[in-house]
Amino acid sequence: MQNKENILVFGELLLRFSSTEDQFISKNHTVALFPGGSEANVSASLGQWKLPVSYLTCAPDNALTTNALQYLSELGVDTSKTILEGSRLGLYFLLSANGLTSGQVVYDRKFSSFSSLKPGVIDWDKVLDGYTWFHWTALTPALNENTAAICKEVLAVARKKE
């Protein structure tokens, strides 16, 4: 059966620093780095399941962003809609090997490129062409007033395209 869905995911690309030990800062200095963030993770999963997925984020035009987007692309995610502007990727730190399940997470995303996006920058009518499914998490509009307004913009455009 051929899948007719074409999915667009919108959210902040973050870099995840993960401890492989019980404490983040330790004698062994073992920390792993991955592209992350809820929406990037959803995109990666959909891409690995061979579903047609594009990821729209805003990130600085630098080597870290290039590397993170390449990683997602290798998982089957179309990252061509990325807006390259601003100067900062958001970060998050898993403070122990099981940081996500234990709630030991510290975010550092203030003033990131994504959180600095303003309403009216994205031409949602053009961006949404060809997509049958749009996804973001509840965190995206909760980041700040501007991201909430952007989410309201895309909803208005999507409703007209129904």
XYZ file of N, CA and C in Angstrom:
486
model
N 0.840 -1.183 0.000
C 0.000 0.000 0.000
C 0.887 1.249 0.000
N 0.646 2.147 -0.906
C 1.424 3.373 -1.019
C 0.887 4.420 -0.043
N 1.779 5.040 0.712
C 1.386 6.089 1.647
C 1.218 7.396 0.895
N 0.083 8.054 1.070
C -0.184 9.309 0.386
C 0.037 10.520 1.283
N 0.451 10.278 2.509
C 0.718 11.379 3.431
C 2.037 12.046 3.065
N 2.097 13.333 3.209
C 3.330 14.092 3.076
C 3.377 14.991 4.297
N 4.336 14.770 5.160
C 4.330 15.340 6.500
C 5.345 16.468 6.622
N 4.913 17.573 7.211
C 5.797 18.690 7.538
C 5.826 18.819 9.056
N 7.022 18.802 9.614
C 7.213 18.941 11.057
C 7.896 20.281 11.313
N 7.397 21.030 12.306
C 7.904 22.364 12.623
C 8.323 22.420 14.085
N 9.564 22.791 14.335
C 10.016 22.921 15.710
C 11.497 23.213 15.792
N 11.952 23.372 17.019
C 13.334 23.787 17.255
C 14.313 22.617 17.208
N 15.348 22.783 16.408
C 16.464 21.850 16.401
C 17.353 22.176 17.597
N 17.596 21.180 18.417
C 18.453 21.342 19.587
C 19.631 20.383 19.487
N 20.682 20.676 20.191
C 21.762 19.712 20.360
C 21.610 19.103 21.737
N 21.651 17.770 21.777
C 21.496 17.047 23.038
C 22.852 16.520 23.487
N 23.233 16.918 24.688
C 24.435 16.399 25.325
C 23.969 15.350 26.331
N 24.424 14.111 26.144
C 23.964 13.006 26.980
C 25.124 12.404 27.745
N 24.940 12.273 29.044
C 25.938 11.604 29.862
C 25.800 10.101 29.689
N 26.911 9.422 29.689
C 26.881 7.964 29.638
C 27.066 7.385 31.039
N 27.110 8.277 32.020
C 27.341 7.863 33.403
C 26.240 8.408 34.304
N 26.369 8.149 35.601
C 25.363 8.602 36.559
C 25.397 10.106 36.786
N 26.525 10.753 36.513
C 26.652 12.198 36.664
C 27.141 12.799 35.364
N 26.667 13.983 35.070
C 27.046 14.627 33.811
C 28.531 14.988 33.799
N 28.979 15.622 34.846
C 30.389 15.999 34.946
C 31.075 14.955 35.820
N 31.994 14.215 35.206
C 32.637 13.111 35.917
C 34.105 13.025 35.530
N 34.812 12.163 36.187
C 36.244 11.982 35.927
C 36.514 11.476 34.518
N 35.609 10.679 33.981
C 35.830 10.068 32.672
C 35.517 10.991 31.500
N 34.808 12.073 31.745
C 34.489 13.065 30.705
C 33.829 12.433 29.481
N 32.849 11.587 29.723
C 32.185 10.918 28.607
C 30.786 11.478 28.396
N 30.663 12.277 27.373
C 29.390 12.873 27.001
C 29.207 12.660 25.508
N 28.018 12.252 25.103
C 27.700 12.058 23.686
C 26.854 13.227 23.197
N 26.989 13.563 21.937
C 26.280 14.694 21.339
C 25.418 14.195 20.188
N 24.138 14.604 20.189
C 23.190 14.212 19.142
C 22.321 15.399 18.769
N 21.844 15.468 17.504
C 20.786 16.416 17.196
C 19.531 15.942 17.917
N 18.756 16.856 18.427
C 17.575 16.448 19.161
C 16.502 17.520 19.167
N 15.600 17.376 20.108
C 14.407 18.199 20.192
C 13.233 17.344 19.774
N 12.100 17.565 20.377
C 10.931 16.711 20.134
C 10.595 16.575 18.658
N 10.551 17.702 17.966
C 10.138 17.655 16.564
C 11.209 17.017 15.682
N 12.474 17.259 15.978
C 13.551 16.602 15.228
C 13.489 15.098 15.449
N 13.183 14.683 16.680
C 13.071 13.260 16.976
C 11.898 12.624 16.229
N 10.766 13.320 16.171
C 9.614 12.825 15.413
C 9.987 12.694 13.940
N 10.646 13.712 13.407
C 11.071 13.681 12.002
C 11.991 12.499 11.737
N 12.955 12.289 12.630
C 13.905 11.187 12.465
C 13.179 9.843 12.468
N 12.236 9.682 13.364
C 11.474 8.427 13.411
C 10.689 8.221 12.124
N 9.984 9.246 11.669
C 9.197 9.130 10.435
C 10.094 8.822 9.241
N 11.238 9.482 9.182
C 12.180 9.230 8.092
C 12.685 7.804 8.094
N 12.984 7.279 9.268
C 13.464 5.892 9.367
C 12.365 4.898 9.004
N 11.103 5.292 9.187
C 9.981 4.441 8.799
C 9.635 4.626 7.322
N 10.458 5.396 6.620
C 10.302 5.629 5.172
C 9.039 6.407 4.826
N 8.576 7.223 5.764
C 7.453 8.106 5.474
C 8.004 9.426 4.943
N 7.343 10.043 3.972
C 7.843 11.300 3.415
C 7.685 12.435 4.433
N 8.803 12.903 4.963
C 8.771 13.917 6.014
C 9.780 15.020 5.734
N 9.325 16.250 5.958
C 10.192 17.418 5.889
C 10.198 18.073 7.259
N 11.321 18.665 7.595
C 11.500 19.310 8.897
C 11.818 20.772 8.670
N 11.013 21.641 9.257
C 11.211 23.084 9.153
C 11.627 23.621 10.507
N 12.802 24.206 10.539
C 13.323 24.819 11.752
C 14.072 26.080 11.363
N 14.563 26.785 12.347
C 15.415 27.941 12.120
C 16.665 27.722 12.959
N 17.822 27.810 12.318
C 19.081 27.539 12.997
C 20.173 28.393 12.360
N 21.260 28.617 13.086
C 22.332 29.428 12.512
C 23.019 28.719 11.349
N 23.584 29.496 10.456
C 24.311 28.961 9.314
C 25.751 28.693 9.747
N 25.955 27.523 10.360
C 27.304 27.178 10.810
C 27.525 25.667 10.686
N 28.727 25.231 11.015
C 29.103 23.827 10.844
C 28.291 22.886 11.726
N 27.928 23.314 12.938
C 27.115 22.461 13.815
C 25.748 22.203 13.205
N 25.127 23.253 12.707
C 23.825 23.098 12.061
C 23.937 22.199 10.842
N 24.940 22.441 10.020
C 25.144 21.617 8.829
C 25.278 20.147 9.201
N 26.069 19.872 10.224
C 26.279 18.498 10.659
C 24.997 17.874 11.194
N 24.247 18.615 12.010
C 22.993 18.103 12.580
C 21.966 17.841 11.484
N 21.851 18.748 10.527
C 20.894 18.569 9.431
C 21.301 17.402 8.533
N 22.602 17.227 8.322
C 23.084 16.095 7.541
C 22.717 14.778 8.216
N 22.867 14.743 9.530
C 22.509 13.554 10.309
C 21.030 13.213 10.097
N 20.159 14.229 10.191
C 18.731 13.998 9.972
C 18.446 13.574 8.533
N 19.134 14.196 7.592
C 18.952 13.831 6.177
C 19.296 12.374 5.933
N 20.355 11.898 6.569
C 20.753 10.499 6.411
C 19.716 9.534 6.990
N 18.843 10.039 7.846
C 17.760 9.226 8.400
C 16.483 9.300 7.556
N 16.541 10.039 6.442
C 15.400 10.123 5.539
C 14.558 11.371 5.694
N 15.087 12.383 6.370
C 14.353 13.630 6.597
C 14.789 14.680 5.587
N 13.811 15.316 4.925
C 14.099 16.440 4.038
C 14.276 17.679 4.921
N 15.469 18.220 4.959
C 15.747 19.399 5.796
C 15.898 20.676 4.961
N 15.497 20.621 3.703
C 15.712 21.750 2.788
C 14.897 22.992 3.155
N 13.909 22.853 4.003
C 13.084 23.998 4.382
C 13.673 24.782 5.562
N 14.817 24.351 6.058
C 15.450 25.022 7.197
C 15.763 26.475 6.860
N 15.421 27.350 7.778
C 15.751 28.772 7.669
C 17.087 28.956 8.376
N 18.095 29.395 7.633
C 19.426 29.588 8.204
C 19.627 31.061 8.538
N 19.435 31.369 9.811
C 19.657 32.729 10.296
C 19.814 32.692 11.812
N 20.250 33.797 12.353
C 20.497 33.851 13.779
C 21.886 33.323 14.087
N 22.169 33.185 15.380
C 23.536 32.818 15.742
C 23.632 31.703 16.776
N 22.505 31.089 17.143
C 22.597 30.145 18.253
C 21.648 28.966 18.111
N 22.201 27.766 18.279
C 21.391 26.561 18.416
C 21.043 26.386 19.884
N 19.832 25.949 20.153
C 19.471 25.616 21.523
C 20.143 24.310 21.932
N 20.356 24.165 23.222
C 21.020 22.985 23.771
C 20.164 22.374 24.858
N 20.343 21.070 25.072
C 19.819 20.471 26.287
C 20.753 19.382 26.753
N 20.757 19.202 28.059
C 21.705 18.315 28.709
C 20.952 17.256 29.492
N 21.239 15.982 29.198
C 20.726 14.884 30.012
C 21.792 14.625 31.062
N 21.458 14.876 32.313
C 22.468 14.889 33.362
C 22.914 13.514 33.832
N 22.203 12.486 33.436
C 22.622 11.123 33.766
C 22.252 10.219 32.602
N 22.721 8.999 32.650
C 22.456 8.061 31.549
C 20.967 7.854 31.314
N 20.149 7.999 32.345
C 18.694 7.863 32.183
C 18.001 9.208 32.421
N 18.620 10.286 31.967
C 18.119 11.641 32.208
C 16.696 11.894 31.767
N 16.290 11.337 30.625
C 14.927 11.578 30.156
C 13.898 10.931 31.066
N 14.154 9.717 31.511
C 13.167 9.035 32.350
C 13.161 9.558 33.774
N 14.281 10.100 34.227
C 14.346 10.593 35.604
C 14.076 12.092 35.692
N 13.911 12.750 34.551
C 13.633 14.183 34.556
C 14.855 15.041 34.798
N 16.032 14.465 34.661
C 17.264 15.231 34.878
C 17.718 15.867 33.569
N 16.990 16.902 33.171
C 17.260 17.588 31.918
C 17.389 19.083 32.205
N 18.414 19.698 31.613
C 18.604 21.141 31.712
C 18.588 21.698 30.291
N 17.735 22.688 30.046
C 17.633 23.313 28.728
C 18.379 24.634 28.717
N 19.011 24.924 27.592
C 19.688 26.194 27.361
C 19.310 26.621 25.946
N 18.163 27.284 25.836
C 17.665 27.616 24.502
C 17.249 29.079 24.364
N 17.423 29.865 25.408
C 17.059 31.277 25.329
C 17.923 31.972 24.269
N 17.304 32.798 23.476
C 17.949 33.552 22.401
C 18.437 32.661 21.252
N 17.906 31.450 21.147
C 18.278 30.593 20.012
C 17.686 31.174 18.726
N 18.215 30.725 17.604
C 17.697 31.178 16.308
C 16.207 30.898 16.186
N 15.784 29.691 16.582
C 14.378 29.336 16.469
C 13.506 30.212 17.358
N 13.914 30.413 18.588
C 13.084 31.209 19.503
C 13.069 32.687 19.116
N 13.963 33.072 18.214
C 14.005 34.458 17.750
C 13.172 34.685 16.488
N 12.578 33.621 15.950
C 11.707 33.772 14.773
C 10.574 34.744 15.075
N 10.188 35.505 14.070
C 9.102 36.472 14.214
C 7.941 36.094 13.292
N 6.729 36.439 13.689
C 5.578 36.228 12.798
C 5.788 36.973 11.482
N 5.244 36.418 10.401
C 5.328 37.056 9.095
C 6.573 36.699 8.299
N 7.518 35.997 8.887
C 8.757 35.638 8.197
C 8.541 34.463 7.249
N 7.755 33.496 7.663
C 7.545 32.281 6.874
C 6.305 32.448 6.000
N 6.448 32.179 4.715
C 5.318 32.208 3.788
C 4.616 30.848 3.882
N 3.718 30.733 4.857
C 3.079 29.449 5.133
C 2.257 28.940 3.961
N 1.655 29.836 3.183
C 0.865 29.395 2.037
C 1.749 28.621 1.066
N 2.941 29.119 0.828
C 3.887 28.447 -0.062
C 4.470 27.203 0.603
N 4.873 27.318 1.861
C 5.524 26.210 2.568
C 4.610 24.998 2.677
N 3.325 25.213 2.934
C 2.396 24.099 3.147
C 1.960 23.386 1.871
N 2.267 23.964 0.709
C 1.878 23.327 -0.555
C 2.417 21.903 -0.619
N 1.520 20.967 -0.896
C 1.912 19.579 -1.073
C 1.916 18.743 0.198
N 1.682 19.370 1.339
C 1.677 18.613 2.590
C 0.249 18.287 3.006
N 0.074 17.080 3.502
C -1.238 16.640 3.964
C -1.299 16.549 5.481
N -0.145 16.691 6.121
C -0.086 16.580 7.581
C 0.939 17.580 8.095
N 0.562 18.323 9.149
C 1.459 19.292 9.775
C 1.570 18.936 11.252
N 2.803 18.876 11.753
C 3.015 18.476 13.146
C 3.937 19.451 13.861
N 3.556 19.775 15.091
C 4.457 20.414 16.047
C 4.059 19.892 17.412
N 4.893 20.127 18.398
C 4.534 19.717 19.756
C 4.021 20.929 20.514
N 3.439 20.679 21.666
C 2.890 21.766 22.489
C 3.963 22.744 22.944
N 5.197 22.306 22.962
C 6.280 23.173 23.413
C 6.541 24.322 22.436
N 6.329 24.077 21.149
C 6.654 25.105 20.149
C 5.909 26.413 20.401
N 4.587 26.427 20.520
C 3.929 27.705 20.796
C 4.174 28.204 22.218
N 4.622 27.342 23.107
C 4.865 27.748 24.498
C 6.229 28.405 24.697
N 7.091 28.395 23.684
C 8.428 28.980 23.849
C 8.367 30.469 24.157
N 7.538 31.189 23.409
C 7.398 32.629 23.645
C 6.206 33.146 22.833
N 5.911 34.410 22.980
C 4.752 34.995 22.284
C 4.899 34.918 20.771
N 6.112 35.087 20.263
C 6.308 35.045 18.815
C 6.060 33.654 18.246
N 6.572 32.617 18.909
C 6.331 31.273 18.376
C 4.854 30.905 18.487
N 4.180 31.406 19.501
C 2.733 31.194 19.602
C 2.018 31.872 18.437
N 2.429 33.090 18.115
C 1.817 33.815 16.995
C 2.116 33.117 15.665
N 3.304 32.573 15.519
C 3.658 31.843 14.296
C 2.764 30.610 14.153
N 2.562 29.901 15.244
C 1.683 28.725 15.193
C 0.253 29.117 14.847
N -0.185 30.253 15.330
C -1.518 30.747 14.977
C -1.578 31.075 13.480
N -0.503 31.666 12.951
C -0.437 31.958 11.516
C -0.599 30.693 10.679
N 0.170 29.665 11.025
C 0.136 28.451 10.213
C -1.231 27.775 10.312
N -1.867 27.830 11.460
C -3.197 27.252 11.580
C -4.201 27.957 10.678
N -4.120 29.273 10.611
C -5.041 30.038 9.761
C -4.844 29.667 8.292
N -3.583 29.557 7.874
C -3.305 29.194 6.484
C -3.739 27.760 6.195
N -3.447 26.866 7.114
C -3.815 25.455 6.928
C -5.316 25.288 6.818
N -6.059 26.040 7.612
C -7.522 25.941 7.562
C -8.028 26.340 6.174
N -7.443 27.374 5.577
C -7.849 27.790 4.246
C -7.527 26.744 3.182
N -6.523 25.927 3.432
C -6.105 24.913 2.464
C -6.880 23.609 2.595
N -7.765 23.480 3.593
C -8.514 22.230 3.785
C -9.331 21.866 2.576
